[in-house]
Amino acid sequence: MPNTPAATSPPLPLPVARHPEGVSNDEFRAAMSRLTAGVVLVTAQEPSLDPDDPSAPPGEDVGMTATAFLSVSLDPPLVLVSVREGSRMDDLLAEQPLWAVSVLSESQRHIAGRFAMKGRISDRLLFEDIPYVRGKATGAPLVGGALATLECSTEQRITSGDHTLVIGHVLTASVPSADGGPLAYFRGRYRQLG
């Protein structure tokens, strides 16, 4: 019998992970990437390792880039930020009720990218060359040159899917800079408007 190669079937496509509702993760991401979002830096300061000792060093500053941030209510003034469940920021905001938000300008793309990195270096090094002041109400870093800054106190935490929705009561709000436009996020990239 002649030595002929066995007939082979074409490889089967890999299964697409679908939720019971029928949409895949990739389909959902692609659709949501068409929604333009503003970009903010959420910051908080870890509590001191020894809160009973006034001479103990303060805890480390922590920051996270977010595009899921919005106004919830005018009276009282409430905002919402969505953080990935189990992330460092989620864990910190579960114990530290005071946090801040800096609305980034189009010239602050490098800050957004730095605090969005996976497997990043320590937060202490991330803040090293970024100008900021400490919020009077929260002690959290407020980025210099931001279009707006808000200081918040957590009112409610809601676990929803793989994220935690953190609703904050706004303690202070200021518009320190009117220069430049907002930093936007669209189709997986930071963009400038106009």
XYZ file of N, CA and C in Angstrom:
582
model
N 0.848 -1.157 0.000
C 0.000 0.000 0.000
C 0.904 1.233 0.000
N 0.612 2.191 -0.898
C 1.460 3.378 -0.944
C 1.334 4.175 0.355
N 2.394 4.840 0.653
C 2.442 5.642 1.862
C 1.846 7.015 1.572
N 0.574 7.216 1.867
C -0.088 8.493 1.601
C -0.413 9.163 2.928
N -0.324 10.472 2.932
C -0.648 11.154 4.196
C -2.126 10.988 4.526
N -2.375 10.861 5.788
C -3.761 10.729 6.249
C -4.488 12.051 6.021
N -5.724 11.952 5.672
C -6.521 13.159 5.475
C -6.709 13.843 6.823
N -6.476 15.121 6.817
C -6.656 15.859 8.072
C -7.753 16.892 7.893
N -8.468 17.089 8.950
C -9.522 18.108 8.955
C -8.882 19.449 9.270
N -9.480 20.518 8.776
C -8.951 21.825 9.162
C -9.119 22.006 10.669
N -8.194 22.759 11.289
C -8.313 22.929 12.747
C -9.629 23.623 13.094
N -10.183 23.193 14.192
C -11.432 23.796 14.667
C -11.123 25.142 15.308
N -11.978 26.133 15.098
C -11.730 27.428 15.742
C -11.857 27.293 17.257
N -11.070 28.107 17.943
C -11.139 28.087 19.401
C -12.503 28.600 19.837
N -13.067 28.012 20.876
C -14.376 28.483 21.338
C -14.261 29.899 21.898
N -15.268 30.698 21.650
C -15.328 32.058 22.170
C -16.060 32.012 23.504
N -15.433 32.609 24.516
C -16.069 32.626 25.841
C -17.302 33.519 25.777
N -18.461 32.926 25.976
C -19.716 33.679 25.938
C -20.400 33.579 27.289
N -21.007 34.656 27.645
C -21.811 34.674 28.858
C -23.172 34.062 28.525
N -23.935 33.663 29.523
C -25.247 33.067 29.246
C -26.127 33.960 28.362
N -25.910 35.274 28.425
C -26.713 36.198 27.630
C -26.304 36.171 26.164
N -25.140 35.568 25.844
C -24.722 35.417 24.464
C -23.624 36.342 24.005
N -23.282 37.395 24.756
C -22.231 38.305 24.320
C -20.879 37.802 24.837
N -19.854 37.911 24.002
C -18.518 37.494 24.429
C -17.803 38.675 25.078
N -16.738 38.374 25.815
C -15.941 39.442 26.428
C -15.408 40.388 25.366
N -14.913 39.827 24.248
C -14.357 40.657 23.174
C -15.432 41.543 22.535
N -16.626 40.990 22.332
C -17.713 41.785 21.752
C -18.104 42.933 22.679
N -18.181 42.631 23.966
C -18.540 43.654 24.942
C -17.479 44.749 24.993
N -16.183 44.336 25.058
C -15.097 45.316 25.072
C -15.123 46.192 23.831
N -15.303 45.582 22.662
C -15.317 46.336 21.402
C -16.452 47.359 21.397
N -17.628 46.954 21.838
C -18.766 47.887 21.855
C -18.517 49.031 22.836
N -18.026 48.722 24.034
C -17.814 49.756 25.042
C -16.641 50.669 24.708
N -15.704 50.193 23.883
C -14.563 51.034 23.512
C -14.984 52.202 22.634
N -16.202 52.139 22.083
C -16.717 53.231 21.248
C -17.325 54.349 22.082
N -17.379 54.159 23.395
C -17.884 55.182 24.300
C -16.699 56.020 24.775
N -16.708 57.302 24.471
C -15.631 58.179 24.901
C -15.791 58.485 26.386
N -14.687 58.391 27.121
C -14.724 58.631 28.559
C -13.633 59.607 28.955
N -13.897 60.393 29.984
C -12.859 61.230 30.570
C -11.921 60.363 31.384
N -10.744 60.892 31.670
C -9.728 60.126 32.400
C -9.387 60.866 33.693
N -9.398 60.128 34.797
C -9.082 60.704 36.097
C -8.017 59.858 36.793
N -7.363 60.481 37.757
C -6.472 59.741 38.642
C -7.129 59.728 40.017
N -7.409 58.531 40.519
C -7.987 58.360 41.856
C -6.817 58.114 42.801
N -6.773 58.835 43.907
C -5.662 58.706 44.850
C -6.181 58.570 46.280
N -5.377 57.933 47.101
C -5.680 57.799 48.526
C -4.362 57.560 49.250
N -4.360 57.841 50.520
C -3.177 57.579 51.325
C -3.488 56.441 52.278
N -2.611 55.435 52.282
C -2.775 54.335 53.230
C -2.697 54.867 54.649
N -3.479 54.301 55.544
C -3.357 54.713 56.943
C -1.953 54.375 57.463
N -1.537 55.117 58.471
C -0.251 54.848 59.107
C -0.242 53.426 59.659
N 0.939 52.800 59.650
C 1.042 51.448 60.197
C 0.757 51.431 61.696
N 0.993 52.579 62.349
C 0.716 52.678 63.782
C -0.051 53.974 64.038
N -1.387 53.948 63.848
C -2.168 55.180 63.984
C -2.137 55.783 65.394
N -1.757 54.986 66.397
C -1.704 55.493 67.769
C -0.416 56.256 68.069
N 0.573 56.151 67.172
C 1.857 56.820 67.368
C 1.965 57.998 66.406
N 1.840 59.237 66.895
C 1.885 60.400 66.003
C 3.214 60.556 65.275
N 4.277 59.930 65.784
C 5.575 60.048 65.120
C 5.792 58.955 64.066
N 4.848 58.016 63.968
C 4.974 56.946 62.963
C 4.828 57.542 61.565
N 5.575 57.021 60.598
C 5.473 57.571 59.244
C 4.092 57.303 58.646
N 3.635 58.230 57.788
C 2.330 58.008 57.142
C 2.425 56.827 56.177
N 1.278 56.305 55.804
C 1.245 55.216 54.839
C 1.577 55.716 53.445
N 1.760 54.790 52.546
C 2.130 55.118 51.164
C 0.940 55.695 50.399
N 1.229 56.599 49.458
C 0.204 57.098 48.545
C -0.064 56.042 47.489
N -1.329 55.908 47.104
C -1.732 54.933 46.091
C -2.527 55.680 45.029
N -2.313 55.320 43.762
C -3.036 55.966 42.678
C -3.504 54.964 41.646
N -4.578 55.309 40.949
C -5.153 54.433 39.930
C -5.818 55.279 38.856
N -5.510 54.999 37.595
C -6.193 55.654 36.486
C -7.580 55.047 36.346
N -8.576 55.905 36.108
C -9.946 55.413 35.929
C -10.638 56.177 34.808
N -11.458 55.452 34.061
C -12.314 56.086 33.059
C -13.784 55.912 33.427
N -14.061 55.062 34.404
C -15.434 54.861 34.869
C -15.640 55.719 36.109
N -15.844 57.013 35.873
C -16.044 57.980 36.946
C -17.162 58.911 36.512
N -18.124 59.164 37.407
C -19.242 60.015 37.009
C -19.910 60.673 38.198
N -20.647 61.726 37.895
C -21.451 62.426 38.880
C -22.711 61.611 39.126
N -23.109 61.492 40.392
C -24.304 60.728 40.752
C -25.427 61.644 41.210
N -25.086 62.662 42.007
C -26.110 63.503 42.619
C -25.539 64.892 42.875
N -26.407 65.900 42.759
C -26.013 67.269 43.086
C -26.302 67.578 44.548
N -27.395 67.035 45.076
C -27.784 67.306 46.450
C -28.178 66.017 47.146
N -27.282 65.391 47.918
C -25.938 65.851 48.222
C -24.986 65.590 47.047
N -23.818 66.247 47.034
C -22.875 66.024 45.939
C -22.215 64.649 46.053
N -22.555 63.779 45.101
C -22.025 62.415 45.110
C -21.405 62.092 43.758
N -20.320 61.308 43.796
C -19.681 60.795 42.583
C -19.503 59.296 42.733
N -19.222 58.636 41.618
C -19.022 57.184 41.621
C -17.774 56.865 40.818
N -16.962 55.963 41.331
C -15.828 55.429 40.579
C -15.909 53.904 40.656
N -15.576 53.260 39.550
C -15.577 51.806 39.483
C -14.139 51.315 39.557
N -13.860 50.429 40.523
C -12.511 49.873 40.682
C -12.583 48.352 40.577
N -11.529 47.774 39.996
C -11.499 46.323 39.818
C -11.466 45.649 41.192
N -12.370 44.695 41.399
C -12.455 43.988 42.668
C -11.139 43.282 42.961
N -10.652 43.451 44.194
C -9.415 42.805 44.610
C -8.156 43.571 44.222
N -8.309 44.712 43.540
C -7.135 45.522 43.183
C -6.610 46.219 44.441
N -5.431 46.778 44.327
C -4.862 47.480 45.479
C -5.766 48.634 45.906
N -6.313 49.374 44.914
C -7.184 50.499 45.258
C -8.477 50.006 45.909
N -9.027 48.909 45.421
C -10.242 48.355 46.029
C -9.980 47.977 47.482
N -8.863 47.299 47.720
C -8.523 46.900 49.090
C -8.315 48.122 49.980
N -7.628 49.143 49.445
C -7.374 50.341 50.243
C -8.667 51.085 50.558
N -9.539 51.259 49.554
C -10.780 52.004 49.792
C -11.761 51.233 50.677
N -11.527 49.936 50.870
C -12.349 49.167 51.808
C -12.005 49.541 53.252
N -10.766 50.037 53.475
C -10.366 50.407 54.836
C -10.151 51.908 55.015
N -9.898 52.623 53.926
C -9.648 54.068 53.986
C -10.815 54.784 53.308
N -11.659 55.474 54.068
C -12.838 56.099 53.461
C -12.552 57.418 52.743
N -11.344 57.976 52.881
C -11.020 59.263 52.282
C -10.166 59.084 51.028
N -10.584 59.711 49.945
C -9.865 59.580 48.678
C -10.094 60.828 47.838
N -9.358 60.925 46.737
C -9.447 62.121 45.906
C -9.418 61.740 44.432
N -9.837 62.690 43.610
C -9.863 62.505 42.161
C -9.272 63.751 41.513
N -8.362 63.532 40.557
C -7.832 64.623 39.739
C -8.279 64.363 38.310
N -9.021 65.307 37.723
C -9.484 65.186 36.336
C -8.314 65.597 35.445
N -7.785 64.640 34.683
C -6.555 64.876 33.932
C -6.785 65.681 32.662
N -5.806 66.512 32.353
C -5.846 67.319 31.132
C -5.156 66.564 30.001
N -5.335 67.044 28.788
C -4.755 66.381 27.609
C -3.229 66.310 27.683
N -2.600 67.191 28.455
C -1.137 67.163 28.575
C -0.666 66.172 29.642
N -1.592 65.468 30.295
C -1.224 64.554 31.381
C -1.392 63.081 30.998
N -1.279 62.801 29.714
C -1.387 61.421 29.223
C -0.367 60.511 29.901
N 0.846 61.037 30.134
C 1.903 60.237 30.763
C 1.515 59.793 32.175
N 0.764 60.643 32.888
C 0.311 60.278 34.235
C -0.719 59.158 34.145
N -1.657 59.291 33.218
C -2.681 58.243 33.040
C -2.026 56.909 32.705
N -1.080 56.929 31.774
C -0.408 55.692 31.380
C 0.394 55.075 32.508
N 1.053 55.913 33.265
C 1.897 55.430 34.360
C 1.083 54.687 35.414
N -0.073 55.237 35.790
C -0.866 54.633 36.858
C -1.827 53.553 36.346
N -1.819 53.293 35.031
C -2.654 52.231 34.467
C -1.836 50.983 34.146
N -0.526 51.048 34.306
C 0.346 49.919 33.946
C 0.043 48.688 34.787
N 0.106 47.527 34.131
C 0.009 46.265 34.869
C 1.417 45.886 35.313
N 1.520 45.274 36.472
C 2.826 44.866 36.974
C 3.747 46.049 37.188
N 3.176 47.151 37.654
C 3.929 48.387 37.782
C 4.817 48.392 39.018
N 5.701 49.392 39.040
C 6.569 49.567 40.194
C 5.756 50.117 41.356
N 6.413 50.342 42.485
C 5.682 50.789 43.668
C 5.046 52.154 43.425
N 3.946 52.396 44.077
C 3.256 53.678 43.951
C 4.146 54.833 44.402
N 4.991 54.593 45.393
C 5.879 55.653 45.872
C 6.722 56.192 44.719
N 7.250 55.305 43.887
C 8.060 55.731 42.749
C 7.204 56.365 41.656
N 5.976 55.947 41.524
C 5.104 56.516 40.499
C 4.795 57.982 40.772
N 4.702 58.359 42.035
C 4.395 59.741 42.402
C 5.650 60.629 42.406
N 6.834 60.007 42.314
C 8.089 60.693 42.570
C 8.267 62.022 41.831
N 8.000 62.082 40.536
C 8.264 63.322 39.799
C 6.987 64.006 39.302
N 5.873 63.701 39.946
C 4.600 64.322 39.570
C 4.289 65.426 40.583
N 4.059 66.655 40.108
C 3.718 67.716 41.059
C 2.321 67.488 41.633
N 2.213 67.571 42.944
C 0.903 67.441 43.588
C 0.929 68.149 44.933
N -0.265 68.410 45.433
C -0.431 68.925 46.794
C -1.329 67.934 47.530
N -1.280 67.984 48.830
C -2.143 67.111 49.628
C -3.471 67.798 49.880
N -4.543 67.042 49.672
C -5.859 67.583 49.950
C -6.028 67.870 51.432
N -6.647 68.985 51.747
C -6.832 69.367 53.150
C -7.835 68.472 53.857
N -8.807 67.948 53.128
C -9.848 67.124 53.749
C -9.471 65.646 53.818
N -8.624 65.179 52.876
C -8.338 63.744 52.785
C -6.875 63.381 52.963
N -5.971 64.331 52.742
C -4.541 64.020 52.763
C -4.073 63.310 51.507
N -4.983 63.050 50.575
C -4.644 62.345 49.333
C -3.994 63.310 48.347
N -3.121 62.808 47.471
C -2.492 63.669 46.473
C -3.506 64.213 45.463
N -3.381 65.518 45.166
C -4.160 66.186 44.124
C -3.145 66.662 43.085
N -3.266 66.159 41.872
C -2.261 66.389 40.833
C -2.260 67.835 40.366
N -1.069 68.443 40.325
C -0.911 69.786 39.796
C -1.218 69.800 38.304
N -1.878 70.856 37.843
C -2.215 70.964 36.427
C -3.472 70.226 36.022
N -4.132 69.567 36.981
C -5.389 68.872 36.664
C -6.462 69.906 36.339
N -7.432 69.502 35.521
C -8.527 70.414 35.172
C -9.450 70.674 36.363
N -9.595 69.675 37.212
C -10.421 69.800 38.414
C -9.950 68.781 39.427
N -10.207 69.047 40.702
C -9.899 68.082 41.753
C -11.087 67.993 42.702
N -11.293 66.804 43.234
C -12.368 66.564 44.194
C -11.812 65.699 45.314
N -12.247 65.989 46.529
C -11.927 65.125 47.657
C -13.227 64.496 48.135
N -13.154 63.211 48.453
C -14.379 62.450 48.732
C -14.252 61.593 49.980
N -15.412 61.275 50.534
C -15.526 60.327 51.633
C -16.511 59.251 51.192
N -16.120 57.999 51.329
C -16.958 56.898 50.850
C -18.291 56.856 51.589
N -19.370 56.843 50.790
C -20.727 56.710 51.322
C -21.210 55.262 51.222
N -20.810 54.610 50.107
C -21.340 53.266 49.850
C -20.389 52.519 48.923
N -20.300 51.213 49.105
C -19.534 50.323 48.217
C -20.483 49.232 47.742
N -20.526 49.024 46.438
C -21.428 48.032 45.865
C -20.612 47.090 44.980
N -20.600 45.815 45.330
C -19.927 44.839 44.476
C -20.841 44.545 43.299
N -20.285 44.675 42.103
C -21.064 44.455 40.882
C -20.179 43.761 39.864
N -20.440 42.466 39.630
C -19.596 41.703 38.718
C -18.178 41.649 39.254
N -17.198 41.972 38.391
C -15.799 41.920 38.813
C -15.270 43.280 39.260
N -16.168 44.218 39.564
C -15.780 45.544 40.016
C -16.533 45.937 41.285
N -15.994 46.937 41.969
C -16.660 47.546 43.114
C -17.000 48.971 42.727
N -18.255 49.345 42.897
C -18.689 50.716 42.642
C -18.585 51.463 43.956
N -17.731 52.481 43.976
C -17.511 53.256 45.196
C -18.182 54.615 45.016
N -19.182 54.880 45.848
C -19.887 56.157 45.806
C -19.306 57.038 46.899
N -18.878 58.231 46.504
C -18.251 59.137 47.451
C -19.000 60.441 47.598
N -19.090 60.909 48.824
C -19.637 62.232 49.123
C -18.507 63.230 48.873
N -18.757 64.226 48.045
C -17.723 65.198 47.694
C -17.565 66.197 48.838
N -16.341 66.254 49.378
C -16.031 67.141 50.501
C -15.495 68.485 50.013
N -14.686 68.454 48.963
C -14.160 69.680 48.352
C -14.129 69.477 46.844
N -14.277 70.570 46.120
C -14.158 70.542 44.657
C -13.535 71.858 44.225
N -12.549 71.769 43.336
C -11.917 72.997 42.856
C -11.525 72.833 41.393
N -11.356 73.952 40.749
C -10.959 73.999 39.343
C -9.649 74.788 39.294
N -8.527 74.106 39.615
C -7.253 74.819 39.711
C -6.672 75.252 38.374
N -7.076 74.602 37.293
C -6.499 74.930 35.988
C -7.591 74.990 34.934
N -7.562 76.064 34.151
C -8.530 76.182 33.058
C -7.828 76.017 31.715
N -6.550 75.656 31.753
C -5.770 75.533 30.524
C -5.921 74.150 29.905
N -6.040 74.126 28.576
C -6.074 72.861 27.858
C -7.404 72.161 27.944
N -7.507 71.116 27.156
C -8.722 70.332 27.129
C -8.578 69.077 27.966
N -9.645 68.281 28.034
C -9.615 67.056 28.836
C -8.877 65.933 28.121
N -8.355 65.019 28.891
C -7.810 63.779 28.348
C -8.981 62.823 28.193
N -9.116 62.239 27.009
C -10.233 61.328 26.739
C -9.692 59.934 26.419
N -10.550 58.940 26.585
C -10.195 57.551 26.275
C -11.219 57.034 25.291
N -10.741 56.582 24.107
C -11.643 56.109 23.054
C -10.941 55.022 22.251
N -11.636 53.910 22.033
C -11.115 52.771 21.277
C -9.760 52.293 21.783
N -9.654 52.236 23.115
C -8.459 51.675 23.745
C -7.253 52.576 23.775
N -7.423 53.871 23.467
C -6.286 54.795 23.466
C -6.661 56.123 24.097
N -5.644 56.795 24.669
C -5.857 58.146 25.182
C -5.893 59.092 23.988
N -6.823 60.053 24.031
C -7.018 60.975 22.907
C -7.186 62.393 23.425
N -6.966 63.337 22.509
C -7.257 64.743 22.776
C -8.495 65.093 21.973
N -9.323 65.958 22.514
C -10.501 66.411 21.779
C -10.090 67.540 20.852
N -10.672 67.537 19.646
C -10.436 68.629 18.697
C -9.186 68.558 17.918
